Amino acid sequence: MDEILRLINIRKWFPVQKSFLERLLAKEKLFVKAVDGVSLTVWRGETLALVGESGCGKTTLGRLIVRLIDPTSGRIIFNGMDITDLRGEELRRLRRKMQIIFQDPYASLNPRMPIGEQVAHPLKIHGLAQGSELRDIVMKTLEQVGLTPPEKFYNVYPRALSGGQRQRVAIARAIVLKPELVVADEPVSMIDVSLRASILDLMLMLKQEFNLTYIFITHDLAVARYIADRIAVMYLGKIVEHGPSELVFENPLHPYTKALLTSIPVPRPLKEPKRVELKGEVPNPINPPLGCRFHPRCPIAGEICRREEPELREAENDHYVACFYVT
Amino acid sequence: MYTFRPILMKLVPKVKLSTLGWVGVGMVTFVVFLAIFAPLLTPYDPTRTVGPGFQPPCWEHPLGTNKIGQDMWSRIVYGARTIIIVVLLSTAISMLIGVPLGLISGYVGGLLDRILSMIMDAIYAFPSLILAIAMAAALGPGIINTAIAIAIVYVPTYFRMVRGQTLSIKEQLYVEAARAIGANHMTILVRYIFPNVISIITVVFTLSVADVVLTEAALSFFGLSVPAPTPDWGFDLKAGHPYLLSGYWWLITFPGLMIMILAVGFTFIGESVAEYFQAMEVRT
Amino acid sequence: MTSLKVFVIARLLLVIPTILLLVSLVFFIMRVMPGDPVIAIVGMKAPPERVLELRKALGLVDESGNPIPLPIQYLNYLANLFRGDFGRSLIWGKRPVLVEIMEHLPATIELAIAGFLVSIILGVALGTLGGWKGGKTNSAVKIYSAITYALFIPWIGMMFQLLFAVWLKVLPVGGRIDPGLEPPMITGLYLLDSILTGRWDSFVSALRHIILPSLTLGLVISGIFSRVARTSVEEVMRQDFVIAARARGIPEHRLVIHVLRNAFIPIMTMMGLQLALLMTGAILTETTFSWPGMGTFLFERIEYRDYTTVQGTVVFFAIIISLINLVVDILYAYIDPRIRY
Amino acid sequence: MEEILKMRNLKAYYFTREGVIRAVDNVSLSISRGELLGLVGESGSGKSSLGLSIVRLIPPPGRIVDGEIIFRKMDLLKLPEKELRNIRGKHIGMIFQDPLTSLDPLRKIGDQLIETIIVHTRVNKEEAKEIALRALERVGIAPDRFDDYPHQLSGGMRQRVMIAMATMLNPDLLIADEPTTALDVIVQSRIMDLLSDLKRSMKMAILLITHDLALVIERSDRVAVMYAGELCEVGSSEKVSQEPLHPYTQLLLESIPNVEKPRTKLIYIPGSPPDMMNPPAGCRFWPRCPKVMNMCKSIPPRPLELDGRMVRCHLYNGGLESGG
């Protein structure tokens, strides 16, 4: 298999925002450890789902990958090239190869730019097309994302569109550059329930058509199972388990993954739910617990978990887990 | 890379006014009408003695005459010119300085933003009239000088609002999306931030114009605006004040009424515009 | 240390650069602006020895008549301010500006307090009513705010004078008290001093004199207060906790207190900011009603081109404003637990 | 089972400047003691308006136009405001989607709890505090949180406080409007456990309003499906999930990915939810319905009683056999 992206021990610590006054008096600098040492490989043509609860760092990781924010440490290798330190013009050229779709379609479109212009803008910026050729490409792309007839949408402003339609525009804007990698950050979580499936299928269809690789960020495990080939589960800025979709869902290894899986409501359950109960809530990422970050809530934690931090290791074929008690 | 034409066309946003707003438009239009057609509306030179002093309103002098026998109606009509010119000039200067500075300060951030904000906040917190007085006194009288003195007082109003709006727009997802498609800073400022700042500029403009009118009136009331024979409402109001005890009510009633019509008119428009954009924001 | 204490200390420290910035601002506005202040004061045809004397008095040249460089002028100016020296009047027997300010300050404080009270009572009451009731009441309050905000103080003051003093003859046209009735000086506030010394004739006279000016000032400032009160009550009313409280059966008379407490923060911030407006208003009101305060004083000195006095007064205002903002910020932190963190 | 609340032909409309939004249109629904009734619908379907209508708190320009709401033999719509206020918070509790904004940010949670108790009962402050602490304990909040401000608590804890506040006076009915939407799945699951416990231990009736069909089916005894202001299907969770009658319910169930099944083809509902200002004539679902018939486009279907459930669809005019 061909590797498209490799993350090597990526960290992102955000300094805790303080007012000028507080900074004057603060003794030590505090950081939100949003992403704290993630290593991951993404294969060309696959869909990798990054799942976890809010605040686990999955969205930050998505933004790090497309270089919207700079990592505190670690390396990002894209197509065999180290892109961690790209700046200015080089970085802008990279944007043609990797794109992002955001969660909130109401906020991700410029309210004062017509739809056609929004989709055309990436091409203009990179000088890829102009005039009637540009218009043709935009029309075709609008059609591909299901905004038909495209003439009807070309000169319309975002406020006239529904959430589902706006997300289609955002998808069009991302694929018009024919990128190789697309990071989709919770693309359906703000869409009406009855329209989610259609957006998911649109994304699957486009993947086929343009030979895309997706990094699909979601908190919804059911959606992840539907769309992903591989799953990576994040907890407090770290990956605790990853592997092929089928293995992770049928045989979850990490106690956190088990808890997550058994907490999801299932409309027509095939088996009786055996819930894994967790104590407490996700700790503050400013001061994550020592040792295994999950130990204060873990039902099977032992002495070692308080002292040492488990590494991700291969528990079965291609299925990785960071837990001392999984054999 | 792209044309500026469509942006320029969109500079004046479409606004739906309420009834109150239209009343305001009527009041302001009335004053502007007087200013434009002043020569056609007045039989006398506003700076000359054209009759006996202290004449109450009568056929020849519908608003009476002042101490030295100048026709009050003519002075009122020409006074509209003075105030409108000063208001337009000073507002244009405030905007030209305040808006770009606000945009850049908010977008660039860092030390530049810190320093600019601190200076602007200091000016803003200062009593506007006292600052205008200090500056007008330092600059000396005249239309341009008065406009500059007032303009500097209102630069922070534009700066603060534009900066605040820029800061919040900068955090918007669509600006991040613009970065993600590879837009450079200039493109982001011009195509993604500025168009979304226009509505707040419109609101600040309509709300602060009334303030500018009152400040001009106050400066001329203190004799710090245009020099003496030029017709000016605030000046006439001051000039008529000593004769209040004699009961010469027309000397003070009409200049003051005009100031109020213009200021209230602008406030009504401002309220209406602000309300419209608030409603728009809720909807999108 | 509690976070509130930390906040107060830090905020106290911040007031120093703020004042420094403001007084520097005044210096540069008055000195760097184009035009020669000396010529502006004495005119083009003044004798050279008078010009030199003025230049010395303004700190532009040293004793032997050599020009002092601007940075040195600036440092001298700051050093003098630090010693509490706001300069000396150019004409009025060269009296220290600070002494003259102190003579006029109590009258302004008295008027400002009275006007502020009127505006709070009128503005906050009307604004709260509008925001709470909504509908037609709200629209009426909206129009009230817009009109009162745009009133030109001298004009509305003169209209009051015309009506109550000239035509109805029920109130005095101007001044602060009838001559000869001034109460003994304790605080300098006539109303307070006359009560403290039991001089009822003085009290009545002072009260009759302050009614029109404080009404004029209060009415105009109430415009901005009613606007802020109305919009912030409206805003709080839209928040979920109001509907949640109603869903718990909390009666309206209790709810209005909670709403007001939440709406109070923006109202108070506005009050802090509007103290500047109050100063502006006080100057215009004083001039209209011959009220012997800072405004009348400043206006008089502008007419006589008493340059140092004008500058000193403006600097004094700058310092007052910074201190008032300091107090407002600390109160703000005291009320809202969220901003201490 | 004893019916605690019975709504009949309830209509709540919003009279906006642009037109009338029929957010709740002719809804009849009842809920019994000890029952968890799930009300599902997409955003804009009117489900939240329905919840607010029950306690007559629908915000202006919304208004209840018609219908009756019988609660403990009283018609809530005819009750004077003062008596209704006694019912809110005491006999009917309510919790909302965002627990942060539902609490007064400037007051300690303890004070907010105590106020509610004092308003409704004749106890003094000490006794009220005891009741409040017991209620907090029941939802798993430590007593040392009593003097915290809302912003000092986590999302899950805030929602627990809201639940404590809504249930501490032993109400007969709890209306929970999207109580877990702002929370993560694990917290959601625990909040739902808590609600189920309250239902069992206090014999409370719970109306759970949510857009999450899977959650409703898993957790509730009965399900009511709302579309464009109308109820299209009401029945026991089991029957609705195993054999949905209304095409909308059927499609909705098919369109949700199931975590237990790998990539079964999802069926999705074409079109988008209707403009509530101008809903389609006839059945409101017809433009998106795969089983649309001619009559659907002009004649609004009436609610039918079938197999112990309610369905509003022309397919079943001749009974169960002719449809489906």
Coordinates of N, CA, C and O in Angstrom, one line a residue, chain A residues 211-290:
Chain A
N211 N -10.6 9.6 -6.7 CA -9.6 8.9 -6.1 C -9.0 9.6 -4.8 O -7.8 9.8 -4.7
L212 N -9.9 10.0 -4.0 CA -9.6 10.8 -2.8 C -9.2 9.9 -1.6 O -9.5 8.8 -1.5
T213 N -8.4 10.5 -0.7 CA -8.2 9.9 0.6 C -8.9 10.8 1.6 O -8.7 12.0 1.5
Y214 N -9.7 10.2 2.5 CA -10.3 11.0 3.5 C -9.8 10.8 4.9 O -9.5 9.6 5.3
I215 N -9.7 11.9 5.6 CA -9.5 11.8 7.1 C -10.8 12.3 7.6 O -11.1 13.5 7.5
F216 N -11.6 11.4 8.2 CA -13.0 11.8 8.5 C -13.1 11.9 10.0 O -13.0 10.9 10.8
I217 N -13.3 13.1 10.5 CA -13.3 13.4 12.0 C -14.8 13.3 12.4 O -15.6 14.0 11.9
T218 N -15.1 12.5 13.4 CA -16.4 12.5 13.9 C -16.5 12.0 15.3 O -15.6 11.4 15.8
H219 N -17.6 12.4 16.0 CA -17.8 11.9 17.3 C -18.9 10.7 17.2 O -19.2 10.1 18.2
D220 N -19.4 10.6 16.1 CA -20.5 9.6 15.9 C -20.0 8.3 15.3 O -19.6 8.2 14.2
L221 N -19.9 7.3 16.2 CA -19.3 6.0 15.8 C -20.1 5.3 14.7 O -19.5 4.6 13.9
A222 N -21.4 5.5 14.7 CA -22.2 4.9 13.7 C -21.8 5.4 12.3 O -21.7 4.7 11.4
V223 N -21.6 6.7 12.3 CA -21.2 7.4 11.0 C -19.8 6.9 10.6 O -19.6 6.5 9.5
A224 N -19.0 6.8 11.6 CA -17.6 6.3 11.4 C -17.6 4.9 10.8 O -16.9 4.6 9.8
R225 N -18.5 4.1 11.4 CA -18.5 2.7 10.9 C -19.0 2.6 9.5 O -18.6 1.8 8.6
Y226 N -20.0 3.6 9.2 CA -20.5 3.6 7.8 C -19.5 4.0 6.8 O -19.5 3.4 5.7
I227 N -18.7 5.0 7.1 CA -17.9 5.6 6.0 C -16.4 5.1 6.0 O -15.7 5.1 5.0
A228 N -15.9 4.6 7.2 CA -14.4 4.4 7.3 C -13.9 3.0 7.0 O -14.6 2.0 7.2
D229 N -12.7 3.0 6.5 CA -12.0 1.7 6.3 C -11.2 1.4 7.6 O -11.1 0.3 8.0
R230 N -10.6 2.5 8.2 CA -9.9 2.3 9.4 C -10.4 3.4 10.4 O -10.8 4.4 10.1
I231 N -10.2 3.0 11.7 CA -10.6 3.9 12.8 C -9.5 4.2 13.7 O -8.7 3.3 14.0
A232 N -9.4 5.4 14.1 CA -8.4 5.8 15.2 C -9.2 6.5 16.3 O -9.9 7.4 16.0
V233 N -9.1 5.9 17.5 CA -9.9 6.5 18.6 C -9.0 7.4 19.5 O -7.9 7.0 19.9
M234 N -9.4 8.6 19.7 CA -8.6 9.6 20.5 C -9.2 9.8 21.9 O -10.4 9.8 22.0
Y235 N -8.3 10.0 22.8 CA -8.7 10.3 24.2 C -7.7 11.3 24.7 O -6.5 11.0 24.8
L236 N -8.2 12.5 25.1 CA -7.3 13.5 25.7 C -6.0 13.7 24.9 O -4.9 13.7 25.5
G237 N -6.1 13.9 23.6 CA -4.9 14.3 22.9 C -4.0 13.1 22.4 O -3.0 13.4 21.8
K238 N -4.5 11.9 22.7 CA -3.7 10.8 22.3 C -4.6 9.7 21.6 O -5.8 9.7 21.8
I239 N -3.9 9.0 20.7 CA -4.6 7.8 20.1 C -4.5 6.6 21.0 O -3.4 6.3 21.4
V240 N -5.7 6.1 21.4 CA -5.7 4.9 22.3 C -5.9 3.6 21.6 O -5.5 2.6 22.1
E241 N -6.4 3.7 20.4 CA -6.6 2.4 19.7 C -6.8 2.8 18.2 O -7.4 3.8 17.9
H242 N -6.2 2.0 17.3 CA -6.6 2.1 15.9 C -6.3 0.9 15.2 O -5.5 0.0 15.5
G243 N -7.1 0.7 14.1 CA -7.0 -0.5 13.3 C -8.1 -0.5 12.3 O -8.9 0.5 12.2
P244 N -8.2 -1.5 11.5 CA -9.3 -1.6 10.5 C -10.7 -1.6 11.2 O -10.9 -2.1 12.3
S245 N -11.6 -0.9 10.5 CA -12.9 -0.7 11.0 C -13.5 -2.0 11.6 O -14.0 -1.9 12.7
E246 N -13.5 -3.0 10.8 CA -14.2 -4.3 11.3 C -13.6 -4.8 12.6 O -14.3 -5.1 13.5
L247 N -12.3 -4.7 12.7 CA -11.6 -5.2 13.9 C -12.0 -4.4 15.1 O -12.3 -4.9 16.2
V248 N -11.9 -3.0 14.9 CA -12.2 -2.2 16.1 C -13.6 -2.3 16.5 O -13.9 -2.3 17.7
F249 N -14.6 -2.4 15.6 CA -16.0 -2.5 16.0 C -16.4 -3.8 16.5 O -17.1 -3.9 17.5
E250 N -15.8 -4.9 15.9 CA -16.2 -6.2 16.4 C -15.5 -6.6 17.6 O -16.0 -7.4 18.4
N251 N -14.2 -6.2 17.7 CA -13.4 -6.6 18.8 C -12.7 -5.4 19.4 O -11.4 -5.3 19.3
P252 N -13.4 -4.5 20.0 CA -12.7 -3.3 20.6 C -11.8 -3.8 21.8 O -12.2 -4.7 22.5
L253 N -10.6 -3.2 21.9 CA -9.7 -3.7 22.9 C -9.6 -2.8 24.0 O -9.5 -3.2 25.2
H254 N -9.5 -1.5 23.7 CA -9.3 -0.5 24.8 C -10.6 -0.3 25.6 O -11.6 -0.2 25.0
P255 N -10.5 -0.2 26.9 CA -11.7 -0.1 27.7 C -12.5 1.2 27.3 O -13.7 1.2 27.4
Y256 N -11.7 2.2 26.9 CA -12.4 3.5 26.5 C -13.3 3.2 25.2 O -14.4 3.6 25.2
T257 N -12.7 2.5 24.3 CA -13.4 2.2 23.1 C -14.7 1.4 23.4 O -15.7 1.6 22.8
K258 N -14.5 0.5 24.3 CA -15.6 -0.4 24.7 C -16.7 0.5 25.3 O -17.9 0.3 25.0
A259 N -16.3 1.4 26.2 CA -17.3 2.3 26.8 C -18.0 3.1 25.8 O -19.3 3.2 25.8
L260 N -17.3 3.7 24.8 CA -17.9 4.5 23.8 C -18.9 3.7 23.0 O -20.0 4.1 22.8
L261 N -18.4 2.5 22.6 CA -19.3 1.7 21.7 C -20.6 1.2 22.4 O -21.6 1.2 21.8
T262 N -20.5 1.0 23.7 CA -21.7 0.5 24.3 C -22.5 1.6 24.8 O -23.7 1.4 25.3
S263 N -22.1 2.9 24.7 CA -22.9 4.0 25.1 C -23.8 4.5 24.0 O -24.7 5.2 24.2
I264 N -23.5 4.1 22.7 CA -24.2 4.7 21.6 C -25.6 4.0 21.6 O -25.7 2.8 21.7
P265 N -26.6 4.8 21.5 CA -28.0 4.2 21.3 C -28.0 3.5 19.9 O -27.6 4.0 18.9
V266 N -28.6 2.3 19.9 CA -28.7 1.6 18.7 C -30.2 1.4 18.4 O -31.0 0.9 19.2
P267 N -30.7 1.8 17.2 CA -32.1 1.8 17.0 C -32.7 0.3 17.0 O -33.7 0.1 17.6
R268 N -32.1 -0.6 16.3 CA -32.6 -1.9 16.4 C -31.5 -2.9 16.8 O -30.8 -3.5 16.0
P269 N -31.3 -3.0 18.1 CA -30.1 -3.7 18.6 C -30.1 -5.2 18.2 O -31.2 -5.8 18.2
L270 N -29.0 -5.7 17.8 CA -28.9 -7.1 17.4 C -28.6 -7.9 18.7 O -29.0 -9.0 18.8
K271 N -27.9 -7.3 19.6 CA -27.6 -8.0 20.8 C -27.9 -7.1 22.0 O -28.0 -5.9 21.9
E272 N -28.1 -7.8 23.1 CA -28.4 -7.0 24.4 C -27.3 -6.1 24.7 O -26.1 -6.6 24.7
P273 N -27.6 -4.9 25.0 CA -26.4 -4.0 25.4 C -25.8 -4.4 26.7 O -26.5 -4.6 27.7
K274 N -24.5 -4.5 26.7 CA -23.8 -4.8 27.9 C -22.9 -3.5 28.2 O -21.8 -3.4 27.6
R275 N -23.4 -2.6 28.9 CA -22.8 -1.3 29.0 C -21.5 -1.3 29.8 O -21.5 -1.9 30.9
V276 N -20.5 -0.7 29.3 CA -19.3 -0.5 30.1 C -19.4 0.9 30.8 O -19.4 1.9 30.1
E277 N -19.5 0.9 32.1 CA -19.7 2.1 32.8 C -18.4 2.8 33.1 O -17.4 2.2 33.4
L278 N -18.4 4.2 32.9 CA -17.2 4.9 33.2 C -17.4 5.9 34.4 O -18.5 6.4 34.5
K279 N -16.4 6.0 35.2 CA -16.6 7.0 36.3 C -16.2 8.4 35.8 O -15.4 8.5 34.8
G280 N -16.7 9.4 36.4 CA -16.3 10.8 36.2 C -16.4 11.3 34.8 O -17.1 10.7 34.0
E281 N -15.7 12.4 34.5 CA -15.8 13.0 33.2 C -14.3 13.2 32.7 O -13.4 13.1 33.4
V282 N -14.3 13.6 31.4 CA -13.0 13.8 30.8 C -12.2 14.9 31.6 O -12.7 15.9 31.8
P283 N -11.0 14.6 32.0 CA -10.2 15.6 32.8 C -9.8 16.7 32.0 O -9.9 16.7 30.7
N284 N -9.4 17.8 32.7 CA -8.9 19.0 32.0 C -7.6 18.8 31.2 O -6.7 18.3 31.8
P285 N -7.6 19.1 29.9 CA -6.4 18.9 29.1 C -5.2 19.8 29.5 O -4.2 19.7 28.9
I286 N -5.4 20.7 30.4 CA -4.3 21.5 30.9 C -3.4 20.7 31.8 O -2.2 20.7 31.7
N287 N -4.1 19.8 32.6 CA -3.3 19.0 33.5 C -3.8 17.5 33.4 O -4.5 17.0 34.2
P288 N -3.4 16.9 32.3 CA -3.9 15.5 32.1 C -3.3 14.6 33.2 O -2.2 14.9 33.7
P289 N -4.0 13.5 33.6 CA -3.5 12.7 34.6 C -2.1 12.1 34.2 O -1.9 11.8 33.1
L290 N -1.3 11.8 35.3 CA 0.0 11.1 35.0 C -0.3 9.7 34.7 O -1.4 9.1 34.9

